[in-house]
mmCIF file of C-alpha atoms in Angstrom:
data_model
loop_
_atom_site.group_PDB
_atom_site.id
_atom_site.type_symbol
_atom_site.label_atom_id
_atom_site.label_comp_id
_atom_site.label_asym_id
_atom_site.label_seq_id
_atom_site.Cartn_x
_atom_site.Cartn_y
_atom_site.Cartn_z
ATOM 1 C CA UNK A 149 232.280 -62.153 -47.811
ATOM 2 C CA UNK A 150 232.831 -61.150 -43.983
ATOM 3 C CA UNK A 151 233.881 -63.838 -41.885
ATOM 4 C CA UNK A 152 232.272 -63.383 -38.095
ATOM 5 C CA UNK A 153 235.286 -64.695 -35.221
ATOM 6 C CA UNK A 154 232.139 -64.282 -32.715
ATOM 7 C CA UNK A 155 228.688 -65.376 -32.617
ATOM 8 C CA UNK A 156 227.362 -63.002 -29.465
ATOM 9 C CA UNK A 157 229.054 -60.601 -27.194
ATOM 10 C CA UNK A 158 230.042 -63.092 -24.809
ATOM 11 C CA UNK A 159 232.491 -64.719 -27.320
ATOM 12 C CA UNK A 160 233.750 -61.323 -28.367
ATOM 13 C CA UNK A 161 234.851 -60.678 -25.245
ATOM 14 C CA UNK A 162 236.732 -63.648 -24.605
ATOM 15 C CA UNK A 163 238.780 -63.199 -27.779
ATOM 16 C CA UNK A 164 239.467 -59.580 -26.742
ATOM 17 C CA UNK A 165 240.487 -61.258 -23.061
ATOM 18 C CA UNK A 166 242.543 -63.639 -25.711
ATOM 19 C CA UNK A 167 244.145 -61.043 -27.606
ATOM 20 C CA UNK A 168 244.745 -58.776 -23.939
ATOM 21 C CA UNK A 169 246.493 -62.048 -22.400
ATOM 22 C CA UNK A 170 249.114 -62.186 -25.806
ATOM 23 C CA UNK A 171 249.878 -59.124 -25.653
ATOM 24 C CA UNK A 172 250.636 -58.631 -21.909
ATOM 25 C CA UNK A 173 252.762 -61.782 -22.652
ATOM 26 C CA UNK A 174 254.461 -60.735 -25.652
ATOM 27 C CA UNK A 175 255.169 -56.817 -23.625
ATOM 28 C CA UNK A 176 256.622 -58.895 -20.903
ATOM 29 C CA UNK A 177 258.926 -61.135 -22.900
ATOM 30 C CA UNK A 178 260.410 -57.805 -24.763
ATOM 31 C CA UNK A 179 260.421 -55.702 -21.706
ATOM 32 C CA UNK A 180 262.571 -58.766 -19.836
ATOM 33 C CA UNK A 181 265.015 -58.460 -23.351
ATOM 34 C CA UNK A 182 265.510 -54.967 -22.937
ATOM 35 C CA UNK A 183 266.415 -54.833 -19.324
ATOM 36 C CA UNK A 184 268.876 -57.372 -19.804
ATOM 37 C CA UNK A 185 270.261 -55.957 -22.200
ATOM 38 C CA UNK A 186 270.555 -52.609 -20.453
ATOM 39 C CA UNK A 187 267.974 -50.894 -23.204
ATOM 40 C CA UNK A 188 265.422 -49.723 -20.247
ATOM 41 C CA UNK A 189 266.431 -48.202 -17.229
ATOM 42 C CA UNK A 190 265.747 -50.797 -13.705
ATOM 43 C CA UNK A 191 263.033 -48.003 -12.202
ATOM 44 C CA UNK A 192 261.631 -48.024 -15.781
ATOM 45 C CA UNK A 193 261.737 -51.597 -15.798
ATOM 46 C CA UNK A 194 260.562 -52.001 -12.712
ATOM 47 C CA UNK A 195 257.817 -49.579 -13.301
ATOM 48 C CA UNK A 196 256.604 -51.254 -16.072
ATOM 49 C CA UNK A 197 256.975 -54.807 -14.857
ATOM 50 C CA UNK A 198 255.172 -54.235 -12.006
ATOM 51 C CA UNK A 199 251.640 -53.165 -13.975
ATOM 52 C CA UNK A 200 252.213 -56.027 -16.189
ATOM 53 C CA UNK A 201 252.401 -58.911 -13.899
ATOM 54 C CA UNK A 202 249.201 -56.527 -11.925
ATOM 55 C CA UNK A 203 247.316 -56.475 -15.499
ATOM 56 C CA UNK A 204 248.588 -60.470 -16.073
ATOM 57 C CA UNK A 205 247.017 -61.726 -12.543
ATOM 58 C CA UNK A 206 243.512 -59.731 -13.069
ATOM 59 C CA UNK A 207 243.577 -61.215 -17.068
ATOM 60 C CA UNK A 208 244.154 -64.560 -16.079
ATOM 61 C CA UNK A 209 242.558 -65.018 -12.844
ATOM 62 C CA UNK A 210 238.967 -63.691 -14.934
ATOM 63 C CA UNK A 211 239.948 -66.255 -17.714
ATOM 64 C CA UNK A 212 240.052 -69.244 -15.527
ATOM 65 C CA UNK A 213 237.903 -71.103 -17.102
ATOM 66 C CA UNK A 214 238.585 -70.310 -20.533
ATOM 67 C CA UNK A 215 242.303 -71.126 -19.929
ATOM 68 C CA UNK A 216 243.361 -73.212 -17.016
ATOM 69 C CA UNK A 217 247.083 -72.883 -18.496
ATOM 70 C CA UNK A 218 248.608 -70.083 -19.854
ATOM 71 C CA UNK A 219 251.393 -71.946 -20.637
ATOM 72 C CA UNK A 220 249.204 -74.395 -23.123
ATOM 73 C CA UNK A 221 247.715 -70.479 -24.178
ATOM 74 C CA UNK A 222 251.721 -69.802 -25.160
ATOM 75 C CA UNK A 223 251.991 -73.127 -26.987
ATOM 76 C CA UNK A 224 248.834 -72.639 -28.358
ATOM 77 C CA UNK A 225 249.325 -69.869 -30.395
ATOM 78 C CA UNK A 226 253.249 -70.735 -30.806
ATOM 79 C CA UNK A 227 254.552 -67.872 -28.311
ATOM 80 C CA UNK A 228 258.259 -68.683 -27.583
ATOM 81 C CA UNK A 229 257.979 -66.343 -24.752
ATOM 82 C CA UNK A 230 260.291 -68.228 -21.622
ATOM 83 C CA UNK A 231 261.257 -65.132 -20.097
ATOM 84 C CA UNK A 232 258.009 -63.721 -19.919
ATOM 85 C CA UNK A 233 256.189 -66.831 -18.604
ATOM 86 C CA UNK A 234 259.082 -67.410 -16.239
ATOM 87 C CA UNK A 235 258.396 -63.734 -14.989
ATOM 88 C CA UNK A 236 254.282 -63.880 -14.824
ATOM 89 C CA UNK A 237 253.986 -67.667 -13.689
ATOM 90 C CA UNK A 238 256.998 -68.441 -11.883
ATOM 91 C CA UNK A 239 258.125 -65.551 -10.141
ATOM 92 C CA UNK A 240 255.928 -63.013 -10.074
ATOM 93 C CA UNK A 241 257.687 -59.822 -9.041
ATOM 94 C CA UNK A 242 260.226 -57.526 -11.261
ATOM 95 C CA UNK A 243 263.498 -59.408 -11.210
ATOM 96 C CA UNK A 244 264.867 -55.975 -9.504
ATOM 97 C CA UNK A 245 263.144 -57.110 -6.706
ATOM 98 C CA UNK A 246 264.340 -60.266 -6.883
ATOM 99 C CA UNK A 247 268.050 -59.010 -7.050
ATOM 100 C CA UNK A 248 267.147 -56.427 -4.107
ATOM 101 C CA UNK A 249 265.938 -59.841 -1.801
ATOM 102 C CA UNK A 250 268.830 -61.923 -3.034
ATOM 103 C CA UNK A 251 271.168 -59.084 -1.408
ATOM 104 C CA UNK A 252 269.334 -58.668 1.591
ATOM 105 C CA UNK A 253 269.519 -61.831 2.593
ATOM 106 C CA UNK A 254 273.233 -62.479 1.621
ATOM 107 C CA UNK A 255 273.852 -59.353 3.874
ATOM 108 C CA UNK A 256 271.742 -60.801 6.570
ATOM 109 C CA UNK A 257 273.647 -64.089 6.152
ATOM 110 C CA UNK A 258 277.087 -61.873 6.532
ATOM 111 C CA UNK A 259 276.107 -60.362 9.484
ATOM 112 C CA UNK A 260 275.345 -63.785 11.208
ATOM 113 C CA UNK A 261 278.170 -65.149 10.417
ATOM 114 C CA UNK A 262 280.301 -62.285 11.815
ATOM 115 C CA UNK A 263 278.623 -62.037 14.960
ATOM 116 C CA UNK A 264 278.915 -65.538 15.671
ATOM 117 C CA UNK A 265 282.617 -65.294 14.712
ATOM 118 C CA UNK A 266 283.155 -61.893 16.873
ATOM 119 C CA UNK A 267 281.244 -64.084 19.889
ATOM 120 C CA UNK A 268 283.673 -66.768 19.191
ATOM 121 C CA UNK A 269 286.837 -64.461 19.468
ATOM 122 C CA UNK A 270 285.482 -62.824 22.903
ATOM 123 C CA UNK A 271 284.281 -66.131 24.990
ATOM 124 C CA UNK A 272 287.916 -67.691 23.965
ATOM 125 C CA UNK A 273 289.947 -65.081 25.217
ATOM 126 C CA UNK A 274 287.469 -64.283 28.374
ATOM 127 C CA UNK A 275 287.922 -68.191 29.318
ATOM 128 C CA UNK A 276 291.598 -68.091 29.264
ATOM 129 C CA UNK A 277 291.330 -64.654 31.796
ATOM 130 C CA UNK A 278 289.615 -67.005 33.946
ATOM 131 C CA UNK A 279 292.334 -69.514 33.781
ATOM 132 C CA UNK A 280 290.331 -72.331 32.296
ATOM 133 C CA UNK A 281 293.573 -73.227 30.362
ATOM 134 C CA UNK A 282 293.055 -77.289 29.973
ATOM 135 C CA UNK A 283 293.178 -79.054 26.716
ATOM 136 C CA UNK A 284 289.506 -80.290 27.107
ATOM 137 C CA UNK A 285 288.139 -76.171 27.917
ATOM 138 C CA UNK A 286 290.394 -74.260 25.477
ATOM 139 C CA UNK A 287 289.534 -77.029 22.235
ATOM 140 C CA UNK A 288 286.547 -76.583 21.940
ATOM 141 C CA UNK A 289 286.180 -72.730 21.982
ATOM 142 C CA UNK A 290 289.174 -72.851 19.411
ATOM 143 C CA UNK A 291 286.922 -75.179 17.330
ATOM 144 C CA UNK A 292 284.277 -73.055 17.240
ATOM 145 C CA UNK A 293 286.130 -69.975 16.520
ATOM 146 C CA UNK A 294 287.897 -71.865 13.437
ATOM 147 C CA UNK A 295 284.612 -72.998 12.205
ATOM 148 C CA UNK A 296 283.033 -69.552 12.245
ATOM 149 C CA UNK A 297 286.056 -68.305 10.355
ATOM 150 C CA UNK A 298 285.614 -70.896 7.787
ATOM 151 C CA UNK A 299 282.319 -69.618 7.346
ATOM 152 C CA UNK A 300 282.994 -66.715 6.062
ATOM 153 C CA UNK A 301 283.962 -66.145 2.099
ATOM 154 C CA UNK A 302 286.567 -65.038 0.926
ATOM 155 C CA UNK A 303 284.124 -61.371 -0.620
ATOM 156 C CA UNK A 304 284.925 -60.934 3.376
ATOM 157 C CA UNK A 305 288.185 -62.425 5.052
ATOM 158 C CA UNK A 306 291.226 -62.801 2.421
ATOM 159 C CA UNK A 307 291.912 -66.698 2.087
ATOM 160 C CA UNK A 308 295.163 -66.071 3.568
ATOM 161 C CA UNK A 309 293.581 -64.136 7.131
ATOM 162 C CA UNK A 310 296.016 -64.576 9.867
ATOM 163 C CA UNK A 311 293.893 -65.332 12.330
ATOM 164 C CA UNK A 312 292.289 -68.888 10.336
ATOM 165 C CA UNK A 313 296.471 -69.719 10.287
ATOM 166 C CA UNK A 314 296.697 -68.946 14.061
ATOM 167 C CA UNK A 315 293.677 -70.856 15.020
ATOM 168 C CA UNK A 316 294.468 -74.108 13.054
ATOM 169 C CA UNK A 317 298.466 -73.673 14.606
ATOM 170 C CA UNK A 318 297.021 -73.658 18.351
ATOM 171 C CA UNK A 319 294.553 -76.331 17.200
ATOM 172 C CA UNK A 320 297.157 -78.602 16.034
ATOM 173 C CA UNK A 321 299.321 -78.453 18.980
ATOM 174 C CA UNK A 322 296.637 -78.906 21.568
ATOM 175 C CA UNK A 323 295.505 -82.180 19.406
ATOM 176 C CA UNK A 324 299.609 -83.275 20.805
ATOM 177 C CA UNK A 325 298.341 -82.863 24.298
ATOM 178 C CA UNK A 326 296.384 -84.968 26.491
ATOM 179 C CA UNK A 327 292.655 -83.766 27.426
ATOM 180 C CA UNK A 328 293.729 -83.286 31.190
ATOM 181 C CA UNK A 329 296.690 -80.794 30.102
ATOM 182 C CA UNK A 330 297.003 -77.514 30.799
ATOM 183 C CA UNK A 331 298.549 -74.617 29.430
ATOM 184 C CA UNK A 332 301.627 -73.517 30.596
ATOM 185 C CA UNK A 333 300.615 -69.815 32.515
ATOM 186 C CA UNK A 334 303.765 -68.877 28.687
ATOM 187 C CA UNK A 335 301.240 -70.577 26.531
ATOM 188 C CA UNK A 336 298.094 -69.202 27.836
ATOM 189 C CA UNK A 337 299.492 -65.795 27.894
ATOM 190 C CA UNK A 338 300.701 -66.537 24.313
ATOM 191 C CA UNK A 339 297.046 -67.725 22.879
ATOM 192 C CA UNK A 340 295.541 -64.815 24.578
ATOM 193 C CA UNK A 341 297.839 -62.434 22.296
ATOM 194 C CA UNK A 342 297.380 -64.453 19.528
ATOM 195 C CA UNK A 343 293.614 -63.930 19.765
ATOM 196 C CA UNK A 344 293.370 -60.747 20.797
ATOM 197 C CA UNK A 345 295.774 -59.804 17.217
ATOM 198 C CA UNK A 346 293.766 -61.850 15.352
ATOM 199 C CA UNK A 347 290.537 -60.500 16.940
ATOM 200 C CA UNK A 348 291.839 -56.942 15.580
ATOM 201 C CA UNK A 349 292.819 -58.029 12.652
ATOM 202 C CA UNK A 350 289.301 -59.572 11.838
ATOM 203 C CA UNK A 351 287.585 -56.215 12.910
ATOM 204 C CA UNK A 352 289.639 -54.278 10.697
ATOM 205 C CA UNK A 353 289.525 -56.481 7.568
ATOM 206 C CA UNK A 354 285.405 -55.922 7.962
ATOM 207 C CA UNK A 355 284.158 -54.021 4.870
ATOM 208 C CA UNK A 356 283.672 -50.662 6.204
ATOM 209 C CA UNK A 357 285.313 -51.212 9.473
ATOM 210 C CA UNK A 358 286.755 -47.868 8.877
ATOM 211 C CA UNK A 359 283.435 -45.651 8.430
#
């Protein structure tokens, strides 16, 4: 005896929407396997992901209705698909585009960071060429320039960079002074070399300072 799944077209359609939506669910969850496990190549991957997730939103934005939550679809029909939902509902792009923002903005972040450090360098040694040597003027240009340093991981400055040691050595013996001090015209000449050293040796410890 043949057993009918549908009554009319209409609910033929919606299981073949049913059985589209599994599939592109099932696809994902073994494409996301093999790129992890280096089976499929990233512009394959990518490729591929890509028309997925396009074929996923057209599937599930015309199925609405019929299923307000593909994640109570998955359960449904006992898919233990978490990469593939992850990938679909949560982010929604190939995760080599994920890994391609994730590096653009650490770079961006880099950059920042050594700019502000490079701006840092210049202003202190600029100030002490116009002989603002007191305690209360060089301090806080010194604190700035360590905190910029600081800033910085170690995937850029070695933890050992001479320049964070030089910094933190002027910075504790201007903490033994008095606000109203001044450097001595020996000391001020002395920081300037320090910092100008330091400022070198920060330019040339940049990845690709050399190209």
């Amino acid at each position: 005896m043949e057993v009918k799944l549908w009554n009319d077209k209409r609910e033929r359609e919606m299981l073949d929407s049913f059985a589209d939506l599994y599939a592109i669910i099932k696809t994902t969850e073994k494409l996301e396997k093999a790129y992890v496990r280096d089976l499929v190549s990233s512009a394959e991957y990518e490729a591929e992901c890509l028309k997925l997730i396009a074929q996923f939103k057209t599937l599930s934005s015309s199925l609405r209705e019929a299923v307000p939550s593909v994640e109570r679809f998955a359960e449904a029909y006992k898919m233990d698909c978490p990469a593939a939902l992850n990938r679909l509902l949560v982010s929604g792009v190939p995760a080599t585009v994920e890994h391609r923002a994730s590096s653009a903005s650490s770079a961006a972040s880099s950059a920042a960071a050594v700019a502000e450090c490079v701006q840092h360098f210049i202003t202190a040694m600029d100030s002490l060429k116009l002989n603002m040597v007191a305690v209360d003027q060089v301090h806080p240009l010194l604190s700035d320039l360590s905190s910029s340093l600081a800033k910085l991981g170690g995937g850029i400055l070695p933890p050992d960079f001479e320049g964070r040691v030089k910094v933190r050595e002027w910075l504790a013996r201007l903490a033994k002074m008095g606000a109203a001090d001044e450097l001595t015209e020996q000391q001020a000449r002395q920081l300037h070399f320090d910092l100008e050293s330091s400022y070198n040796a920060f330019m040339a410890a940049l990845p690709n300072a050399g190209s």
